[in-house]
Short mmCIF file of C-alpha atoms (C1' of nucleotides) in Angstrom, two decimals:
data_model
loop_
_atom_site.label_atom_id
_atom_site.label_comp_id
_atom_site.label_asym_id
_atom_site.label_seq_id
_atom_site.Cartn_x
_atom_site.Cartn_y
_atom_site.Cartn_z
CA MET A 1 233.77 61.87 103.28
CA SER A 2 236.25 60.44 105.69
CA GLU A 3 235.53 59.14 109.21
CA ARG A 4 236.94 62.14 110.84
CA ALA A 5 234.95 64.45 108.79
CA ASP A 6 231.71 62.61 109.80
CA ARG A 7 232.58 62.98 113.47
CA ILE A 8 233.07 66.57 113.01
CA ILE A 9 229.92 67.21 111.30
CA ALA A 10 228.15 65.11 113.96
CA GLU A 11 229.49 66.90 116.92
CA ALA A 12 229.10 70.32 115.27
CA ALA A 13 225.51 69.63 114.67
CA GLN A 14 224.93 68.73 118.33
CA LEU A 15 226.74 72.02 119.45
CA PHE A 16 225.00 74.16 116.92
CA ALA A 17 221.55 72.87 118.03
CA GLN A 18 222.57 73.42 121.77
CA ARG A 19 224.35 76.82 121.57
CA GLY A 20 223.64 78.06 118.10
CA PHE A 21 226.13 78.58 115.15
CA GLY A 22 227.46 82.00 116.38
CA ALA A 23 228.07 80.82 120.05
CA THR A 24 229.94 77.66 118.89
CA SER A 25 233.58 78.08 118.25
CA ILE A 26 235.79 76.12 115.98
CA ASP A 27 237.81 75.22 119.07
CA ASP A 28 234.56 74.05 120.87
CA ILE A 29 234.02 71.69 117.92
CA GLY A 30 237.54 70.39 117.74
CA ALA A 31 237.51 69.72 121.56
CA ALA A 32 234.26 67.79 121.11
CA VAL A 33 235.83 65.60 118.51
CA GLY A 34 239.09 65.30 120.36
CA ILE A 35 241.29 67.47 118.21
CA SER A 36 242.41 70.92 118.26
CA GLY A 37 240.35 73.64 116.47
CA PRO A 38 242.32 74.42 113.58
CA ALA A 39 242.67 70.58 112.55
CA ILE A 40 239.19 71.05 111.24
CA TYR A 41 240.71 73.18 108.37
CA TRP A 42 242.22 70.02 107.08
CA HIS A 43 238.81 68.57 106.39
CA PHE A 44 236.63 71.61 105.76
CA VAL A 45 237.49 74.87 104.13
CA GLY A 46 235.68 76.76 106.95
CA LYS A 47 233.21 77.03 109.73
CA GLN A 48 230.27 77.83 107.17
CA ALA A 49 231.18 74.69 105.25
CA LEU A 50 230.18 72.70 108.24
CA LEU A 51 226.82 74.44 108.39
CA ALA A 52 226.42 74.28 104.63
CA ALA A 53 227.28 70.44 104.59
CA MET A 54 224.59 69.56 107.15
CA LEU A 55 221.79 71.75 105.72
CA ILE A 56 222.29 70.63 102.32
CA ASP A 57 222.50 67.10 103.21
CA ILE A 58 219.26 67.13 105.27
CA SER A 59 217.51 69.14 102.61
CA GLU A 60 218.48 66.69 100.01
CA ARG A 61 217.59 63.68 102.06
CA LEU A 62 214.20 65.14 102.83
CA LEU A 63 213.55 66.16 99.17
CA ASP A 64 214.48 62.60 97.87
CA GLY A 65 212.52 60.85 100.65
CA ALA A 66 209.29 62.99 99.71
CA ARG A 67 209.73 62.06 95.99
CA SER A 68 209.92 58.44 96.66
CA SER A 69 207.06 58.43 98.95
CA VAL A 70 204.97 60.08 96.29
CA GLU A 71 206.19 57.66 93.65
CA GLU A 72 205.32 54.65 95.80
CA SER A 73 201.83 55.89 96.80
CA ALA A 74 198.67 54.61 95.24
CA SER A 75 196.62 57.81 95.63
CA GLY A 76 196.50 61.38 96.54
CA VAL A 77 195.34 60.95 100.04
CA ASP A 78 197.97 57.98 100.40
CA ALA A 79 200.64 60.34 99.35
CA VAL A 80 199.66 62.95 101.73
CA VAL A 81 199.65 60.54 104.69
CA ARG A 82 203.20 59.30 103.73
CA LEU A 83 204.56 62.70 103.48
CA VAL A 84 203.25 63.64 106.86
CA ALA A 85 204.52 60.42 108.35
CA LEU A 86 207.93 61.08 106.59
CA GLN A 87 208.25 64.50 108.15
CA VAL A 88 207.27 63.43 111.68
CA ALA A 89 209.55 60.50 111.71
CA PHE A 90 212.41 62.91 110.60
CA ALA A 91 211.65 65.52 113.04
CA LEU A 92 211.56 63.02 116.01
CA ARG A 93 214.56 61.33 114.73
CA GLU A 94 216.82 64.19 114.11
CA PRO A 95 215.54 67.14 116.42
CA ASP A 96 219.14 68.91 116.08
CA LEU A 97 218.85 69.27 112.46
CA ILE A 98 215.42 70.67 112.76
CA VAL A 99 216.68 73.14 115.15
CA ILE A 100 219.61 74.26 113.16
CA HIS A 101 217.86 74.36 109.83
CA GLY A 102 215.11 76.64 111.41
CA ARG A 103 217.58 78.82 113.42
CA ASP A 104 220.93 79.16 111.70
CA LEU A 105 220.08 79.27 107.90
CA HIS A 106 220.91 82.89 107.80
CA HIS A 107 224.67 82.29 108.61
CA LEU A 108 225.21 80.81 105.24
CA ASP A 109 226.45 83.11 102.46
CA ALA A 110 224.21 84.01 99.80
CA ALA A 111 225.17 81.17 97.23
CA GLN A 112 224.86 78.48 99.85
CA ALA A 113 221.63 79.94 101.33
CA GLN A 114 220.29 80.15 98.01
CA LYS A 115 220.88 76.46 97.24
CA VAL A 116 219.44 75.22 100.43
CA ARG A 117 216.42 77.47 100.04
CA LEU A 118 216.02 76.07 96.60
CA LEU A 119 215.94 72.44 97.86
CA GLN A 120 213.50 73.75 100.50
CA ARG A 121 211.07 75.14 97.91
CA GLN A 122 211.22 71.96 96.00
CA TYR A 123 210.35 69.99 98.87
CA ILE A 124 207.27 72.32 99.63
CA ASP A 125 206.37 71.93 95.86
CA VAL A 126 206.36 68.02 96.21
CA TRP A 127 203.71 68.43 98.99
CA THR A 128 201.84 71.32 97.15
CA THR A 129 201.60 69.28 93.95
CA VAL A 130 200.05 66.38 95.80
CA LEU A 131 197.54 68.64 97.59
CA THR A 132 196.46 70.00 94.12
CA SER A 133 195.10 66.65 93.42
CA THR A 134 193.09 66.34 96.74
CA HIS A 135 192.16 70.15 96.87
CA PRO A 136 191.73 71.05 93.12
CA ASP A 137 189.74 73.93 93.96
CA LEU A 138 192.33 75.96 95.80
CA ALA A 139 195.01 78.36 94.50
CA ARG A 140 198.54 76.88 94.44
CA ASN A 141 200.20 79.58 96.67
CA ARG A 142 197.43 79.09 99.45
CA LEU A 143 198.34 75.39 99.35
CA GLY A 144 202.01 76.13 99.79
CA ALA A 145 201.13 78.50 102.74
CA ALA A 146 199.17 75.50 104.35
CA VAL A 147 201.77 73.14 103.61
CA ARG A 148 204.48 75.43 105.37
CA ALA A 149 202.04 75.90 108.36
CA VAL A 150 201.88 72.04 108.67
CA ILE A 151 205.45 71.64 108.55
CA GLY A 152 205.66 74.39 111.15
CA LEU A 153 203.52 72.19 113.49
CA ILE A 154 205.48 68.98 112.80
CA ASN A 155 208.85 70.91 113.22
CA SER A 156 207.84 72.12 116.63
CA THR A 157 208.90 68.57 117.99
CA PRO A 158 212.27 69.80 119.47
CA ASN A 159 210.42 72.22 121.78
CA LEU A 160 207.79 69.73 123.00
CA GLY A 161 209.42 69.49 126.48
CA ARG A 162 209.90 66.51 128.64
CA VAL A 163 207.54 63.98 127.02
CA ASP A 164 208.37 60.58 125.58
CA ARG A 165 208.90 61.65 121.93
CA LYS A 166 207.95 58.29 120.38
CA SER A 167 204.43 58.27 122.02
CA LEU A 168 203.85 61.62 120.26
CA GLU A 169 204.29 60.25 116.71
CA PRO A 170 200.61 59.13 116.13
CA MET A 171 199.21 62.45 117.80
CA LEU A 172 201.32 64.63 115.55
CA VAL A 173 200.46 62.62 112.28
CA ALA A 174 196.84 62.98 113.39
CA MET A 175 197.06 66.71 113.94
CA ALA A 176 198.81 67.33 110.90
CA LEU A 177 196.34 65.59 108.77
CA ALA A 178 193.60 67.26 110.39
CA ALA A 179 195.11 70.58 109.75
CA LEU A 180 195.39 69.68 106.07
CA ALA A 181 191.94 68.55 105.97
CA ALA A 182 190.90 71.94 107.10
CA ILE A 183 192.38 73.92 104.40
CA SER A 184 189.98 76.34 102.70
CA MET B 1 210.41 104.79 128.28
CA SER B 2 211.38 107.62 126.07
CA GLU B 3 210.22 108.39 122.67
CA ARG B 4 213.85 107.84 121.46
CA ALA B 5 214.10 104.55 123.18
CA ASP B 6 210.92 103.31 121.53
CA ARG B 7 212.37 104.04 118.18
CA ILE B 8 215.57 102.17 119.01
CA ILE B 9 213.51 99.16 120.15
CA ALA B 10 211.40 99.28 116.86
CA GLU B 11 214.40 99.66 114.51
CA ALA B 12 216.30 96.97 116.43
CA ALA B 13 213.42 94.64 116.08
CA GLN B 14 213.33 94.99 112.36
CA LEU B 15 217.07 94.63 111.97
CA PHE B 16 217.16 91.51 114.32
CA ALA B 17 214.30 89.93 112.36
CA GLN B 18 215.99 90.66 109.00
CA ARG B 19 219.76 89.74 109.78
CA GLY B 20 219.51 87.96 113.21
CA PHE B 21 220.83 89.28 116.62
CA GLY B 22 224.35 88.36 115.94
CA ALA B 23 224.63 89.92 112.50
CA THR B 24 223.18 93.21 113.72
CA SER B 25 225.68 95.60 115.17
CA ILE B 26 225.09 98.50 117.60
CA ASP B 27 226.29 100.84 114.81
CA ASP B 28 223.63 99.39 112.51
CA ILE B 29 220.81 100.05 115.03
CA GLY B 30 222.17 103.47 115.59
CA ALA B 31 222.37 104.14 112.00
CA ALA B 32 218.65 103.04 111.50
CA VAL B 33 217.51 105.37 114.26
CA GLY B 34 219.78 108.19 112.84
CA ILE B 35 222.21 108.34 115.64
CA SER B 36 225.54 106.90 116.39
CA GLY B 37 226.01 103.45 117.70
CA PRO B 38 227.36 104.25 121.15
CA ALA B 39 224.53 106.68 121.72
CA ILE B 40 222.28 103.66 122.30
CA TYR B 41 224.19 103.23 125.65
CA TRP B 42 222.46 106.28 127.02
CA HIS B 43 218.95 104.58 126.72
CA PHE B 44 220.02 100.77 127.23
CA VAL B 45 222.72 99.19 129.31
CA GLY B 46 223.73 97.04 126.32
CA LYS B 47 222.85 95.26 123.28
CA GLN B 48 221.24 92.26 125.23
CA ALA B 49 218.97 94.62 126.86
CA LEU B 50 217.41 95.50 123.65
CA LEU B 51 216.70 91.92 122.87
CA ALA B 52 215.53 91.32 126.33
CA ALA B 53 213.14 94.27 126.29
CA MET B 54 211.39 93.19 123.27
CA LEU B 55 211.16 89.60 124.25
CA ILE B 56 209.97 90.24 127.69
CA ASP B 57 207.58 92.59 126.49
CA ILE B 58 205.89 90.32 123.95
CA SER B 59 205.73 87.57 126.20
CA GLU B 60 204.07 89.59 128.76
CA ARG B 61 201.59 91.03 126.42
CA LEU B 62 200.68 87.68 124.81
CA LEU B 63 200.22 86.30 128.48
CA ASP B 64 197.99 89.11 129.47
CA GLY B 65 196.05 88.78 126.30
CA ALA B 66 195.60 85.20 126.82
CA ARG B 67 194.44 85.44 130.37
CA SER B 68 191.94 88.16 129.45
CA SER B 69 190.60 86.01 126.59
CA VAL B 70 189.95 83.12 129.01
CA GLU B 71 188.22 85.37 131.31
CA GLU B 72 185.94 86.68 128.95
CA SER B 73 185.05 83.52 127.32
CA ALA B 74 181.76 81.71 128.17
CA SER B 75 182.82 78.12 127.64
CA GLY B 76 185.87 75.97 127.13
CA VAL B 77 185.49 75.75 123.46
CA ASP B 78 184.84 79.41 123.25
CA ALA B 79 188.08 79.96 125.20
CA VAL B 80 190.05 77.81 122.75
CA VAL B 81 188.56 79.76 119.78
CA ARG B 82 189.76 82.97 121.26
CA LEU B 83 193.10 81.87 122.12
CA VAL B 84 193.77 80.66 118.56
CA ALA B 85 192.34 83.90 117.21
CA LEU B 86 194.56 85.89 119.43
CA GLN B 87 197.74 84.04 118.44
CA VAL B 88 196.91 84.17 114.85
CA ALA B 89 196.32 87.76 114.89
CA PHE B 90 199.37 88.46 116.70
CA ALA B 91 201.57 86.45 114.43
CA LEU B 92 200.13 88.33 111.42
CA ARG B 93 200.46 91.59 112.82
CA GLU B 94 204.00 91.19 114.25
CA PRO B 95 205.91 88.66 112.22
CA ASP B 96 209.24 90.31 113.25
CA LEU B 97 208.79 89.49 116.94
CA ILE B 98 207.68 85.89 116.12
CA VAL B 99 210.95 85.44 114.13
CA ILE B 100 213.20 86.86 116.92
CA HIS B 101 211.48 85.08 119.64
CA GLY B 102 211.94 81.85 117.92
CA ARG B 103 215.33 82.41 116.68
CA ASP B 104 217.38 84.59 119.00
CA LEU B 105 216.13 83.73 122.54
CA HIS B 106 219.43 81.99 123.28
CA HIS B 107 221.43 85.28 123.05
CA LEU B 108 220.15 86.17 126.35
CA ASP B 109 222.12 85.55 129.50
CA ALA B 110 220.82 83.01 131.80
CA ALA B 111 218.71 85.15 134.04
CA GLN B 112 216.97 86.94 131.27
CA ALA B 113 216.40 83.78 129.30
CA GLN B 114 214.72 82.30 132.29
CA LYS B 115 212.42 85.17 132.77
CA VAL B 116 211.25 84.79 129.06
CA ARG B 117 211.07 81.10 129.44
CA LEU B 118 208.90 81.37 132.46
CA LEU B 119 206.54 83.82 130.74
CA GLN B 120 206.37 81.39 127.70
CA ARG B 121 205.69 78.45 130.08
CA GLN B 122 202.82 80.37 131.72
CA TYR B 123 201.31 81.22 128.34
CA ILE B 124 201.38 77.66 127.45
CA ASP B 125 199.72 76.72 130.91
CA VAL B 126 196.85 79.11 130.06
CA TRP B 127 196.15 77.04 126.96
CA THR B 128 196.72 73.79 128.56
CA THR B 129 194.46 74.56 131.37
CA VAL B 130 191.66 75.37 129.04
CA LEU B 131 192.16 72.18 127.10
CA THR B 132 192.09 70.08 130.28
CA SER B 133 188.30 71.21 130.31
CA THR B 134 187.54 70.13 126.77
CA HIS B 135 189.78 67.03 126.78
CA PRO B 136 189.52 65.63 130.41
CA ASP B 137 190.84 62.25 129.42
CA LEU B 138 194.28 63.40 128.40
CA ALA B 139 197.42 63.86 130.35
CA ARG B 140 198.53 67.32 130.94
CA ASN B 141 202.05 67.20 129.49
CA ARG B 142 200.44 65.56 126.45
CA LEU B 143 198.11 68.63 126.06
CA GLY B 144 201.19 70.76 126.46
CA ALA B 145 202.79 69.11 123.54
CA ALA B 146 199.84 69.72 121.35
CA VAL B 147 199.57 73.36 122.40
CA ARG B 148 203.33 73.79 121.48
CA ALA B 149 202.51 72.11 118.19
CA VAL B 150 199.62 74.35 117.17
CA ILE B 151 201.46 77.50 118.26
CA GLY B 152 204.26 76.08 115.96
CA LEU B 153 201.76 76.01 113.23
CA ILE B 154 200.37 79.49 113.76
CA ASN B 155 203.92 80.83 114.27
CA SER B 156 205.08 79.64 110.77
CA THR B 157 203.27 82.74 109.32
CA PRO B 158 206.46 84.54 108.77
CA ASN B 159 207.63 81.85 106.38
CA LEU B 160 204.52 81.69 104.33
CA GLY B 161 205.96 83.16 101.29
CA ARG B 162 204.28 85.88 99.14
CA VAL B 163 200.68 85.49 99.89
CA ASP B 164 198.41 88.29 101.20
CA ARG B 165 198.66 87.50 104.97
CA LYS B 166 195.32 88.85 105.92
CA SER B 167 193.52 86.36 103.60
CA LEU B 168 195.27 83.54 105.38
CA GLU B 169 193.71 84.34 108.97
CA PRO B 170 190.65 82.23 108.61
CA MET B 171 192.57 79.18 107.09
CA LEU B 172 195.08 79.35 109.94
CA VAL B 173 192.43 79.54 112.55
CA ALA B 174 190.52 76.60 111.01
CA MET B 175 193.81 74.72 110.57
CA ALA B 176 194.79 75.28 114.31
CA LEU B 177 191.20 74.27 115.67
CA ALA B 178 191.11 71.15 113.33
CA ALA B 179 194.62 70.13 114.84
CA LEU B 180 193.48 70.74 118.25
CA ALA B 181 190.44 68.56 117.76
CA ALA B 182 192.62 65.91 116.65
CA ILE B 183 194.38 65.49 119.97
CA SER B 184 194.38 61.86 121.19
"C1'" DT C 1 225.22 135.38 131.29
"C1'" DC C 2 226.09 131.22 133.69
"C1'" DG C 3 225.90 126.65 134.65
"C1'" DC C 4 223.87 122.35 134.65
"C1'" DG C 5 222.17 118.19 132.94
"C1'" DA C 6 220.41 115.30 128.92
"C1'" DG C 7 221.94 113.59 124.95
"C1'" DA C 8 225.11 112.62 121.40
"C1'" DT C 9 229.87 112.00 119.25
"C1'" DG C 10 234.28 110.02 117.71
"C1'" DA C 11 238.08 107.75 119.44
"C1'" DA C 12 240.00 103.89 121.70
"C1'" DC C 13 240.22 99.53 124.35
"C1'" DG C 14 239.89 94.79 124.80
"C1'" DA C 15 237.98 90.47 124.03
"C1'" DT C 16 236.69 87.13 120.96
"C1'" DC C 17 237.31 84.12 117.10
"C1'" DG C 18 237.99 82.63 112.29
"C1'" DT C 19 241.72 81.63 109.72
"C1'" DT C 20 246.63 81.16 108.22
"C1'" DA C 21 251.41 79.78 108.74
"C1'" DA C 22 254.99 77.12 110.06
"C1'" DA C 23 256.61 73.43 112.19
"C1'" DG C 24 255.81 68.63 114.08
"C1'" DT C 25 254.49 63.46 114.25
"C1'" DA C 26 253.51 59.08 112.65
"C1'" DC C 27 252.93 55.93 109.18
"C1'" DC C 28 254.23 53.78 104.84
"C1'" DA C 29 256.46 52.74 100.28
"C1'" DC C 30 260.90 51.88 98.49
"C1'" DG D 1 267.00 54.97 106.54
"C1'" DT D 2 264.98 58.28 103.28
"C1'" DG D 3 261.50 60.57 101.49
"C1'" DG D 4 256.76 61.75 101.17
"C1'" DT D 5 251.96 61.93 102.57
"C1'" DA D 6 248.26 62.58 105.88
"C1'" DC D 7 247.11 64.68 109.59
"C1'" DT D 8 247.74 67.53 113.45
"C1'" DT D 9 249.69 71.23 116.82
"C1'" DT D 10 250.79 75.77 118.69
"C1'" DA D 11 251.29 80.39 117.82
"C1'" DA D 12 250.18 84.39 115.69
"C1'" DC D 13 247.47 87.44 112.73
"C1'" DG D 14 243.64 90.42 111.63
"C1'" DA D 15 239.04 91.74 111.67
"C1'" DT D 16 234.88 92.61 113.88
"C1'" DC D 17 232.46 94.42 117.57
"C1'" DG D 18 230.50 95.49 122.23
"C1'" DT D 19 231.72 98.73 125.48
"C1'" DT D 20 233.85 102.63 127.67
"C1'" DC D 21 235.70 107.29 127.99
"C1'" DA D 22 236.58 112.08 127.28
"C1'" DT D 23 234.64 115.57 125.04
"C1'" DC D 24 231.08 118.44 122.93
"C1'" DT D 25 226.49 120.66 122.05
"C1'" DC D 26 222.43 122.60 123.21
"C1'" DG D 27 218.45 124.10 125.66
"C1'" DC D 28 216.73 125.74 129.96
"C1'" DG D 29 216.07 127.71 134.69
"C1'" DA D 30 218.21 131.26 137.88
#
DNA sequence: TCGCGAGATGAACGATCGTTAAAGTACCAC
DNA sequence: GTGGTACTTTAACGATCGTTCATCTCGCGA
């Protein structure tokens, strides 16, 4: 990916997060980069491709990170702590992508949406598999629901208002772990 | 509000939740009700008005419910439990509105969006005020952030996958309360 | 029967916007 | 300098869609 393409993705991500995919025009993105709108078509096949690029990229990064965390961990509870810390750090570092991922996924066409949803499901499955070791008495789909709820908690970071985000990190980790400990 | 207007709101809510506000046309909504698209303009001034009606309505219902719950409660912890139960019940009963509220708020114009956000802030404030009694040592904006995180947990209900929603209710309440107990 | 008003309809307007097309610029190898 | 490649621009096309308009239907009170 060229330098210019990276800039386009970065600016588009900011605009998508602020205004939404539908309310951001190709010309807006071009203007933010410093080129004309149609110039984007030299680097990407279309507007959807921008969205797909960022969504697939973050989904893959998250999945890879989760798998690495689990591999490196010494025990089940250690793995849970690492997964929570990873998600919290990601949500605090890239709130724009969190917003876009939760809001604009449906602007992808069927094939691309399916790809993103698959990655998402695999990510949830990494969490769920870890939890089956710490909560062997619970059904798997129940654990999956709990995982989604905890990720919902962590991903609310972008809406947390005017607070110093960094100072929230320990609290969010504590809340997420407490919620996971309350699964029944 | 007439009978027909209620049907329009109800069908529009379903369509908005499924496809998103931008991907739902006036003709789609009309077809779902059994009338033509432009017929909607007899009942509402425009497409945005539909969205505003449902968003303001649920925000007000939630705020009223929260205030009543707090009034009826005997203690601070009792109030927290009631607030959590209320939000969980609402999220399970009306997942469509939860989705729309979290995804399509930005399709409102400035004035309407401000009104909804005000109601939202007042709702958070009800929670926060209750929490200041149970957590007197914590700053108010920190409590507000925690409240938003917990609501994010509860509102993840629509994405919980194919599980019997009703059976999740006690677990979600337990997770939310545990998360709130972990505030620091 | 007449007329009025609520409600609905199909056609048309107008704006927005993604996308394509054709032409232009700058740099670089030869 | 000549040709080609990488990248960009402006103009235009075409589709979608919210909204408006003129017209129609139908029930109902006088």
